[in-house]
Amino acid sequence: MRNPLLVAADKARRAWWLVARPFSVGVLGLVVDEQGRILLVEQTYRTGWYLPGGGVRRKEPLDEALRRELREEVGVEPAETPRLLGLYWNFAESKSDYVAVFVVERWQRRPASSLEIAGDAFFAPTELPDDVSPAARRRIAEYTSGARDVVAQW
């Protein structure tokens, strides 16, 4: 269920991008369960399914940002050092976004509650929902093909 207040905040953030042309760094987790399924989230401020993650805070290391975002959004605690799948950039909408995507194959899960997450579920890479984001679909395809250390446009 989309939260109207968060939808409005997302629209305001996008308008700000046009004026300020910000530079942002984010992290995403490609969390894989024992059956090889991928964890995806539905957000409250936009439709579709996405990899869990979010923004990196000032002076925050990427691995710590990933752990924080996974813990806050879906209650996932990596049990080993996540592996970097790739670094990506996005210059659409007058912004400069850089995203590091990490693979998390060993983890533990605790209950989590986030205003940003409407729901989450695991999906087989061959049975992704129709409305999975195109970028998440590409990252999952890279993972299943054995790609490593990718540097590419989002």
CSV table of C-alpha atoms in Angstrom, one decimal:
chain,number,residue,atom,x,y,z
A,1,MET,CA,0.0,0.0,0.0
A,2,ARG,CA,1.5,3.3,-1.0
A,3,ASN,CA,1.7,6.0,1.6
A,4,PRO,CA,0.5,9.4,0.2
A,5,LEU,CA,2.8,11.4,2.4
A,6,LEU,CA,5.9,9.4,1.3
A,7,VAL,CA,4.8,9.7,-2.3
A,8,ALA,CA,4.6,13.5,-2.0
A,9,ALA,CA,8.0,13.5,-0.3
A,10,ASP,CA,9.5,11.4,-3.1
A,11,LYS,CA,8.1,13.9,-5.7
A,12,ALA,CA,9.5,16.8,-3.7
A,13,ARG,CA,12.9,15.1,-3.6
A,14,ARG,CA,12.8,14.6,-7.4
A,15,ALA,CA,12.0,18.3,-7.9
A,16,TRP,CA,14.9,19.2,-5.7
A,17,TRP,CA,17.2,17.1,-7.8
A,18,LEU,CA,16.4,19.3,-10.8
A,19,VAL,CA,17.6,22.4,-8.9
A,20,ALA,CA,20.4,21.2,-6.7
A,21,ARG,CA,21.9,18.4,-9.0
A,22,PRO,CA,23.0,16.4,-6.0
A,23,PHE,CA,25.6,13.7,-5.7
A,24,SER,CA,24.5,10.6,-3.9
A,25,VAL,CA,25.9,7.2,-2.9
A,26,GLY,CA,23.7,4.2,-2.2
A,27,VAL,CA,24.0,0.5,-1.3
A,28,LEU,CA,21.8,-2.4,-2.2
A,29,GLY,CA,21.8,-6.0,-1.0
A,30,LEU,CA,21.2,-8.9,-3.2
A,31,VAL,CA,20.1,-11.3,-0.4
A,32,VAL,CA,20.0,-15.0,-1.5
A,33,ASP,CA,18.3,-17.7,0.6
A,34,GLU,CA,19.2,-21.4,0.8
A,35,GLN,CA,17.1,-22.2,-2.3
A,36,GLY,CA,18.8,-19.5,-4.4
A,37,ARG,CA,15.8,-17.2,-4.2
A,38,ILE,CA,16.4,-13.4,-4.1
A,39,LEU,CA,14.8,-11.1,-1.5
A,40,LEU,CA,12.9,-8.2,-3.0
A,41,VAL,CA,11.0,-5.4,-1.3
A,42,GLU,CA,7.9,-3.3,-2.1
A,43,GLN,CA,8.3,0.3,-1.0
A,44,THR,CA,5.6,2.5,0.4
A,45,TYR,CA,6.4,5.5,-1.8
A,46,ARG,CA,6.5,3.8,-5.3
A,47,THR,CA,5.2,0.7,-7.0
A,48,GLY,CA,7.1,-2.4,-8.0
A,49,TRP,CA,9.7,-4.7,-6.4
A,50,TYR,CA,13.3,-3.6,-5.6
A,51,LEU,CA,16.5,-4.8,-4.0
A,52,PRO,CA,16.6,-3.7,-0.4
A,53,GLY,CA,19.0,-0.9,0.5
A,54,GLY,CA,19.4,2.9,0.6
A,55,GLY,CA,21.6,5.9,1.0
A,56,VAL,CA,25.0,6.0,2.5
A,57,ARG,CA,25.4,8.6,5.3
A,58,ARG,CA,28.3,11.1,5.4
A,59,LYS,CA,31.5,9.4,6.4
A,60,GLU,CA,29.8,6.0,6.6
A,61,PRO,CA,31.7,3.1,5.1
A,62,LEU,CA,29.8,1.2,2.4
A,63,ASP,CA,29.7,-2.1,4.3
A,64,GLU,CA,28.3,-0.4,7.4
A,65,ALA,CA,25.7,1.3,5.3
A,66,LEU,CA,24.6,-2.0,3.8
A,67,ARG,CA,24.4,-3.7,7.2
A,68,ARG,CA,22.3,-0.7,8.6
A,69,GLU,CA,19.9,-0.6,5.6
A,70,LEU,CA,19.4,-4.4,5.6
A,71,ARG,CA,18.8,-4.4,9.3
A,72,GLU,CA,16.4,-1.4,9.2
A,73,GLU,CA,14.4,-2.5,6.1
A,74,VAL,CA,14.2,-6.3,6.3
A,75,GLY,CA,15.9,-7.4,9.5
A,76,VAL,CA,18.8,-9.1,7.7
A,77,GLU,CA,22.1,-9.4,9.4
A,78,PRO,CA,24.9,-10.7,7.1
A,79,ALA,CA,26.8,-13.6,8.8
A,80,GLU,CA,29.9,-13.0,6.6
A,81,THR,CA,31.4,-10.1,4.7
A,82,PRO,CA,29.1,-9.3,1.7
A,83,ARG,CA,30.7,-9.7,-1.7
A,84,LEU,CA,30.7,-6.7,-4.1
A,85,LEU,CA,28.7,-7.6,-7.2
A,86,GLY,CA,29.4,-4.2,-8.9
A,87,LEU,CA,29.4,-0.4,-8.9
A,88,TYR,CA,26.8,1.4,-10.9
A,89,TRP,CA,25.9,5.0,-11.9
A,90,ASN,CA,22.8,6.8,-12.9
A,91,PHE,CA,22.7,10.3,-14.3
A,92,ALA,CA,19.0,10.4,-15.1
A,93,GLU,CA,16.7,13.1,-13.6
A,94,SER,CA,19.6,15.6,-13.4
A,95,LYS,CA,21.3,13.7,-10.6
A,96,SER,CA,24.6,11.8,-10.0
A,97,ASP,CA,23.8,8.6,-8.3
A,98,TYR,CA,26.4,5.9,-7.5
A,99,VAL,CA,25.2,2.5,-6.2
A,100,ALA,CA,27.3,-0.4,-4.8
A,101,VAL,CA,25.4,-3.7,-5.0
A,102,PHE,CA,26.6,-6.5,-2.6
A,103,VAL,CA,25.7,-10.2,-2.6
A,104,VAL,CA,24.6,-11.5,0.8
A,105,GLU,CA,24.5,-15.3,0.8
A,106,ARG,CA,24.9,-16.1,4.5
A,107,TRP,CA,22.7,-14.2,6.9
A,108,GLN,CA,20.3,-14.3,9.8
A,109,ARG,CA,17.0,-12.6,10.1
A,110,ARG,CA,15.2,-10.7,12.8
A,111,PRO,CA,11.9,-8.9,12.8
A,112,ALA,CA,12.0,-5.5,11.2
A,113,SER,CA,9.6,-2.6,10.8
A,114,SER,CA,10.2,0.3,8.4
A,115,LEU,CA,7.8,3.0,7.2
A,116,GLU,CA,9.5,2.7,3.8
A,117,ILE,CA,8.8,-1.0,3.3
A,118,ALA,CA,5.3,-2.3,2.5
A,119,GLY,CA,6.3,-5.9,2.2
A,120,ASP,CA,9.1,-8.3,1.2
A,121,ALA,CA,9.4,-11.7,-0.4
A,122,PHE,CA,11.9,-14.2,-1.8
A,123,PHE,CA,11.6,-15.0,-5.6
A,124,ALA,CA,13.4,-17.5,-7.8
A,125,PRO,CA,15.5,-15.6,-10.3
A,126,THR,CA,13.5,-17.3,-13.1
A,127,GLU,CA,10.1,-16.4,-11.5
A,128,LEU,CA,10.5,-12.6,-10.7
A,129,PRO,CA,7.3,-10.5,-10.4
A,130,ASP,CA,6.3,-8.7,-13.6
A,131,ASP,CA,6.8,-5.3,-11.9
A,132,VAL,CA,10.3,-5.9,-10.6
A,133,SER,CA,12.4,-2.8,-11.4
A,134,PRO,CA,14.4,-3.1,-14.6
A,135,ALA,CA,17.7,-2.4,-12.7
A,136,ALA,CA,16.9,-5.1,-10.1
A,137,ARG,CA,16.2,-7.5,-12.9
A,138,ARG,CA,19.6,-6.7,-14.5
A,139,ARG,CA,21.5,-7.1,-11.2
A,140,ILE,CA,19.8,-10.5,-10.6
A,141,ALA,CA,20.7,-11.6,-14.1
A,142,GLU,CA,24.3,-10.5,-13.6
A,143,TYR,CA,24.4,-12.5,-10.3
A,144,THR,CA,23.0,-15.6,-11.8
A,145,SER,CA,25.4,-15.4,-14.8
A,146,GLY,CA,28.4,-15.4,-12.4
A,147,ALA,CA,29.4,-11.8,-13.0
A,148,ARG,CA,31.8,-10.2,-10.6
A,149,ASP,CA,33.2,-6.7,-10.1
A,150,VAL,CA,30.8,-5.1,-12.6
A,151,VAL,CA,31.2,-1.3,-13.3
A,152,ALA,CA,28.3,-0.1,-15.4
A,153,GLN,CA,25.5,2.3,-15.9
A,154,TRP,CA,22.5,1.6,-13.7
